JSON list of C-alpha atoms in Angstrom, two decimals:
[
{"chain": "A", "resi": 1, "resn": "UNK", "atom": "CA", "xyz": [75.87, 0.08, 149.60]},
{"chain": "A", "resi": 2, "resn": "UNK", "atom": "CA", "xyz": [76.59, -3.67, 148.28]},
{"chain": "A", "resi": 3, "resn": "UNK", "atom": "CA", "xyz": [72.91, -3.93, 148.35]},
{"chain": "A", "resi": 4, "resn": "UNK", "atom": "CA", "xyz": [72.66, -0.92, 145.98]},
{"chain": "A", "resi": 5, "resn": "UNK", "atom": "CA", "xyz": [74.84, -1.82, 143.64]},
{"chain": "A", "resi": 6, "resn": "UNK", "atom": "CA", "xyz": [73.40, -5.50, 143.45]},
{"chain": "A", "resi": 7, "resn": "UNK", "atom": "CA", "xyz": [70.13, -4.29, 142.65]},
{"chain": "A", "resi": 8, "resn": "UNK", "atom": "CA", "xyz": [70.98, -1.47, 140.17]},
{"chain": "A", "resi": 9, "resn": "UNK", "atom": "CA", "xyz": [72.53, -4.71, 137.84]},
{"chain": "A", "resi": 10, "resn": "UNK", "atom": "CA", "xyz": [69.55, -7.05, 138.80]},
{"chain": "A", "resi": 11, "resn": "UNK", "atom": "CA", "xyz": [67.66, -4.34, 137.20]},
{"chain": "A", "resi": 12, "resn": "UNK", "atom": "CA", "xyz": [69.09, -3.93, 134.16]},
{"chain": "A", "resi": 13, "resn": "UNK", "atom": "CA", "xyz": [67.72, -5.65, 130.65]},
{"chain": "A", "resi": 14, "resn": "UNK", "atom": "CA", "xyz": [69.89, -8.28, 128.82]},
{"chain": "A", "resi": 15, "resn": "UNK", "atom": "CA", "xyz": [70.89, -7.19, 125.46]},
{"chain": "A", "resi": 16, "resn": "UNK", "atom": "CA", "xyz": [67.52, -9.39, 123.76]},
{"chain": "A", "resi": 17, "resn": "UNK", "atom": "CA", "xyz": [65.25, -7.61, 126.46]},
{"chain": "A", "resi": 18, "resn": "UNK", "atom": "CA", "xyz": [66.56, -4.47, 125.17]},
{"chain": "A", "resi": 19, "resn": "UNK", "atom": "CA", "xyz": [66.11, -5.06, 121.30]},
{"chain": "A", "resi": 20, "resn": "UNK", "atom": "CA", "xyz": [62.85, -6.38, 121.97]},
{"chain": "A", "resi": 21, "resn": "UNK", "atom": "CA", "xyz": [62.04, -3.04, 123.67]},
{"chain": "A", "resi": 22, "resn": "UNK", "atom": "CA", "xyz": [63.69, -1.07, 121.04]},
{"chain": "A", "resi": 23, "resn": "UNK", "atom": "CA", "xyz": [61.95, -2.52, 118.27]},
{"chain": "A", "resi": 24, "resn": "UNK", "atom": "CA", "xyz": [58.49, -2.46, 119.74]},
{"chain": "A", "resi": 25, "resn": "UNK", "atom": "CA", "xyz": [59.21, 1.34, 120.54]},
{"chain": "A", "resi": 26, "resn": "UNK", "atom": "CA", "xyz": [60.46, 2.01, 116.76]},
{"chain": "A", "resi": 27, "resn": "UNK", "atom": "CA", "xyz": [57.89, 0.59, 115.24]},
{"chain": "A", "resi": 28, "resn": "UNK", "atom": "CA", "xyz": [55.06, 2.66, 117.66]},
{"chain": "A", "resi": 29, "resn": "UNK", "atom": "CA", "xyz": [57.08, 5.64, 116.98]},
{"chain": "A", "resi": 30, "resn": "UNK", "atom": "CA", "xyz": [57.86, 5.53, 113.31]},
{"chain": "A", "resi": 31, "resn": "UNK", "atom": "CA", "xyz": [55.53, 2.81, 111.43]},
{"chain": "A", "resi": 32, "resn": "UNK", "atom": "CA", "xyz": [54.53, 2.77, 108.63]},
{"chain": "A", "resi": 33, "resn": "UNK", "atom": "CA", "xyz": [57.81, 4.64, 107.51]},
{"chain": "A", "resi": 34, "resn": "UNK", "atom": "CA", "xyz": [57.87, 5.28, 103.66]},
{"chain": "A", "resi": 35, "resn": "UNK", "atom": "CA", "xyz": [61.19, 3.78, 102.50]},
{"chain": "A", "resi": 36, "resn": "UNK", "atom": "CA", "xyz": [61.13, 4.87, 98.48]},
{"chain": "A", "resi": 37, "resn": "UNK", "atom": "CA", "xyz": [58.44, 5.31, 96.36]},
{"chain": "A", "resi": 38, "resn": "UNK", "atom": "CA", "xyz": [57.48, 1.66, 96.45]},
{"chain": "A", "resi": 39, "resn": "UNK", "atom": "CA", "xyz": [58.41, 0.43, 99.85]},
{"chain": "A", "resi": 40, "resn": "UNK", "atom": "CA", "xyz": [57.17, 0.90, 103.35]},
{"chain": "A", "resi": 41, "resn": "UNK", "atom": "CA", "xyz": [58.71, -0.34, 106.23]},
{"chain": "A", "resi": 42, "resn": "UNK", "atom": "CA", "xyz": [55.71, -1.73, 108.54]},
{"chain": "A", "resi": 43, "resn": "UNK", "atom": "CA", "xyz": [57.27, -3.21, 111.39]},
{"chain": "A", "resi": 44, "resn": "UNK", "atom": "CA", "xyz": [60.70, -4.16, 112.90]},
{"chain": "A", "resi": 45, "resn": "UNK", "atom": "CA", "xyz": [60.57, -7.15, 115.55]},
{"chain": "A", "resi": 46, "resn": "UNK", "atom": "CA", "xyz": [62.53, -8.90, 117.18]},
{"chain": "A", "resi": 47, "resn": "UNK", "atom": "CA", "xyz": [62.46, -12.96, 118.31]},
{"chain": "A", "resi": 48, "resn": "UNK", "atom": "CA", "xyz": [64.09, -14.12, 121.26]},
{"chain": "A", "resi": 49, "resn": "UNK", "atom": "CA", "xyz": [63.62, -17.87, 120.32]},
{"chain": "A", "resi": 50, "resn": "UNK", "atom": "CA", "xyz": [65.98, -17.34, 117.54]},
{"chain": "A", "resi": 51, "resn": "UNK", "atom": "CA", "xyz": [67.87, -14.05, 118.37]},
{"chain": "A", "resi": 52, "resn": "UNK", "atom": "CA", "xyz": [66.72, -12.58, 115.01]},
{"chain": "A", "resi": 53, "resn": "UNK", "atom": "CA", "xyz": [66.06, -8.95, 113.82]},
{"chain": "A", "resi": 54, "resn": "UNK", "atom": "CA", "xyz": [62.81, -8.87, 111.35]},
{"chain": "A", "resi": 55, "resn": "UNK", "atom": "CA", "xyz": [61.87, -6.02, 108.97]},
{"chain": "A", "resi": 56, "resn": "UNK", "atom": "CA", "xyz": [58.16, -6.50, 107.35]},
{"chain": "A", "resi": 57, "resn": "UNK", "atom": "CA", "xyz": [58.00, -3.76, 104.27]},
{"chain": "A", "resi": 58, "resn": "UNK", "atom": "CA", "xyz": [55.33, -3.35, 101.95]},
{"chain": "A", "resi": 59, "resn": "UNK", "atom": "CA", "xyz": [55.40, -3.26, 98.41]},
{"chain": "A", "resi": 60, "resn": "UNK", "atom": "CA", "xyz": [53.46, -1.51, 96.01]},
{"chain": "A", "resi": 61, "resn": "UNK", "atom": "CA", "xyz": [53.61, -0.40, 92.17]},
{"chain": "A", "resi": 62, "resn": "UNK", "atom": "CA", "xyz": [55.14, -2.16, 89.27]},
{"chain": "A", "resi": 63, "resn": "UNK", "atom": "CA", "xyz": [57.68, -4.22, 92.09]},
{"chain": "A", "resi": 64, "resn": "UNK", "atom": "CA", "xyz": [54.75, -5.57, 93.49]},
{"chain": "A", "resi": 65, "resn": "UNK", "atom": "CA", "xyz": [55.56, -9.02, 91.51]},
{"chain": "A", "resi": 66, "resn": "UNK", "atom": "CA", "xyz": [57.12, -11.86, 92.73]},
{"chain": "A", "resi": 67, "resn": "UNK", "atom": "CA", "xyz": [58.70, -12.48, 89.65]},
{"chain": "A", "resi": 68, "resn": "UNK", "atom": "CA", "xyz": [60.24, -9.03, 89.58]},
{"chain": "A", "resi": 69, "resn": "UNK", "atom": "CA", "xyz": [61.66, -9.97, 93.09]},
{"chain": "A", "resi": 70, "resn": "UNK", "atom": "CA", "xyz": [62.92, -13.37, 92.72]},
{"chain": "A", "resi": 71, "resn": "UNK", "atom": "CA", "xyz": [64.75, -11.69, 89.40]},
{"chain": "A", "resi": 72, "resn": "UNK", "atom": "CA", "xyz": [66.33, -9.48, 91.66]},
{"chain": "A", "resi": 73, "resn": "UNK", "atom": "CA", "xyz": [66.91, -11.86, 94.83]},
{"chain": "A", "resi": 74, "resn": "UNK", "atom": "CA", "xyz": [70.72, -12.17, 94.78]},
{"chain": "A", "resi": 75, "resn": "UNK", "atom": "CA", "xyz": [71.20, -7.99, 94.43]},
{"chain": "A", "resi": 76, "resn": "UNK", "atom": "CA", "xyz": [68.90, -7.18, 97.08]},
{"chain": "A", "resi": 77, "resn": "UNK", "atom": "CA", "xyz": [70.35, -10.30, 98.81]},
{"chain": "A", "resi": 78, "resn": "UNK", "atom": "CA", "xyz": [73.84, -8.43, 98.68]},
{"chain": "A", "resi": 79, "resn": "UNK", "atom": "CA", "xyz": [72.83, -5.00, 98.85]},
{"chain": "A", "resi": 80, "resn": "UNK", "atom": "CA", "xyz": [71.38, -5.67, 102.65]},
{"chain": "A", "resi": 81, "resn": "UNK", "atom": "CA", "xyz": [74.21, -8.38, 103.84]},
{"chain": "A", "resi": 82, "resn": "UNK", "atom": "CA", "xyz": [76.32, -5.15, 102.35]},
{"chain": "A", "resi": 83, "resn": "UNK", "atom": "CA", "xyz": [74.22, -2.79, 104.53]},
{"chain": "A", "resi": 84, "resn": "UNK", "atom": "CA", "xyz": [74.10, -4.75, 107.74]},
{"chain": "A", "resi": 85, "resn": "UNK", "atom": "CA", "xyz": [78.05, -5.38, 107.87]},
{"chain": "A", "resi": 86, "resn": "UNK", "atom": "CA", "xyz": [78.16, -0.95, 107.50]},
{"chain": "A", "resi": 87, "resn": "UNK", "atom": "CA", "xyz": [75.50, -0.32, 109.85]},
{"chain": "A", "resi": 88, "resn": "UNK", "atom": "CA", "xyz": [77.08, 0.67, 113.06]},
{"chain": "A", "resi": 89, "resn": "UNK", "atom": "CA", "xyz": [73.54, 1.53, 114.84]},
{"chain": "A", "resi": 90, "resn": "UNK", "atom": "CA", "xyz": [73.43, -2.67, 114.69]},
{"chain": "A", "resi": 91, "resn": "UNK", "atom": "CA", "xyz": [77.23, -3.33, 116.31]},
{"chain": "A", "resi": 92, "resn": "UNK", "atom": "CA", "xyz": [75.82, -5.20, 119.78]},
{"chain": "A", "resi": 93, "resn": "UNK", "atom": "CA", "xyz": [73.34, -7.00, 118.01]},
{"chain": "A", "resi": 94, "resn": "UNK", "atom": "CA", "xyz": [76.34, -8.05, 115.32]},
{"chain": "A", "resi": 95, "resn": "UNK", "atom": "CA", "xyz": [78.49, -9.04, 117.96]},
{"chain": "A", "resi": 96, "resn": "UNK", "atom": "CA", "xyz": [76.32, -10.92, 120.08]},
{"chain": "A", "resi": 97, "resn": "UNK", "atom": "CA", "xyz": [75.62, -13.11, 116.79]},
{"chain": "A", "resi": 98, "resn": "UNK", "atom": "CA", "xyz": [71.96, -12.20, 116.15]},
{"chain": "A", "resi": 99, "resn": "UNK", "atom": "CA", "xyz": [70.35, -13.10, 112.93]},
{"chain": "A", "resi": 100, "resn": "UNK", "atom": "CA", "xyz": [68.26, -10.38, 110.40]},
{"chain": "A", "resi": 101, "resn": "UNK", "atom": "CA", "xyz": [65.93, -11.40, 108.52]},
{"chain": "A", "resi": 102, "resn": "UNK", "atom": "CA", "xyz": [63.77, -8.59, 105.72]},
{"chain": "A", "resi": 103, "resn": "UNK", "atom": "CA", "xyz": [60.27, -9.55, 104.50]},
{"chain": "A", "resi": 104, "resn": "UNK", "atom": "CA", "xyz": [58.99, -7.80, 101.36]},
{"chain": "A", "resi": 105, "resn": "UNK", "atom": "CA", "xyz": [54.97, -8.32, 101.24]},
{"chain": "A", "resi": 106, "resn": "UNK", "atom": "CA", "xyz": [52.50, -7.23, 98.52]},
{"chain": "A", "resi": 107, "resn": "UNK", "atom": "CA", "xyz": [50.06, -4.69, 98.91]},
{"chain": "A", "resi": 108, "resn": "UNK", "atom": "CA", "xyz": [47.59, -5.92, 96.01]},
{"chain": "A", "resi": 109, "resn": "UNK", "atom": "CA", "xyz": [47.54, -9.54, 97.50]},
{"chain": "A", "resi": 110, "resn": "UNK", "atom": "CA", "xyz": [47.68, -8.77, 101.16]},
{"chain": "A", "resi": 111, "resn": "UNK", "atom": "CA", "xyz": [49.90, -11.08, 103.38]},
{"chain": "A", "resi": 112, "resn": "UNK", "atom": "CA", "xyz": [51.73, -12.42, 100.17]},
{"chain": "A", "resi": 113, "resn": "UNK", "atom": "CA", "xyz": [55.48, -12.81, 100.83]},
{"chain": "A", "resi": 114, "resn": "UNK", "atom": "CA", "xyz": [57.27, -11.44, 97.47]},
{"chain": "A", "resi": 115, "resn": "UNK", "atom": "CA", "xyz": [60.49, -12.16, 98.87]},
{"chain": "A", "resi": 116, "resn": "UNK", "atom": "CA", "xyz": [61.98, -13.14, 102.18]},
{"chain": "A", "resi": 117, "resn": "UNK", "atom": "CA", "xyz": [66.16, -12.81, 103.26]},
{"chain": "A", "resi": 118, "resn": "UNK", "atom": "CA", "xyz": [67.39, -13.96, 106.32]},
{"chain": "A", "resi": 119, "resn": "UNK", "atom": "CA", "xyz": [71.33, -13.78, 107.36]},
{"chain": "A", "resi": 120, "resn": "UNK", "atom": "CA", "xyz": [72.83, -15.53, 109.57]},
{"chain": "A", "resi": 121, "resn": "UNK", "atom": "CA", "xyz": [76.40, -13.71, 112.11]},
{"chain": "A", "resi": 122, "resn": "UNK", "atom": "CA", "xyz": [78.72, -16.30, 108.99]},
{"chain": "A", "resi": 123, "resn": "UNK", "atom": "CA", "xyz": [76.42, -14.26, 106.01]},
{"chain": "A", "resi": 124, "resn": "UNK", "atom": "CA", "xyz": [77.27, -10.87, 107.31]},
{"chain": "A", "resi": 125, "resn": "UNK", "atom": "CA", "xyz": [80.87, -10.62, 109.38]}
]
């Protein structure tokens, strides 16, 4: 029975195993997911060198400028630090101190970064 039990918690994934998993299966499951009008979330990954959350969106239309972004960097910056301290779905992740980072990317100049946010457990508790 002690055997058992030992094997059934050798067997289970750490808490970075398990977002890994979860954000590989979210993003096979529901990518590309059309956020607005403009927006499209891509991907959602997750590193285990640095413990940190990443959301790749496109960007299309008239906010496809990285002027128009960098205009708007410090309300989108507080909008998502706003959205991540609300989120309960992220709780574990929160309190094991993981990092999120949110990549905007154009559509008319592929693989351009428009604008990229990361926060850190101190940006967001």
């Amino acid at each position: 029975m002690l055997f058992a039990v030992a094997t059934l918690f050798a067997c289970q994934e750490s808490l970075p195993q398990r977002c890994a998993r979860e954000a590989k299966s979210y993003t096979a499951k529901n990518c590309p997911a059309k956020i607005s009008d403009n927006i499209t979330l891509d991907s959602l990954t997750f590193s285990e060198n640095d413990s940190t959350i990443g959301y790749y969106y496109s960007v299309t239309g008239l906010i496809d400028s990285t002027e128009l972004m960098a205009a708007h960097r410090e309300e989108y910056y507080g909008v998502l630090k706003k959205d991540i301290r609300n989120a309960t779905s992220l709780k574990s992740y929160k309190e094991a101190g993981f990092k999120f980072s949110y990549t905007y990317l154009s559509t008319k100049n592929k693989g351009k970064v428009l604008l990229s946010l990361k926060y850190k457990p101190e940006d967001y508790e």
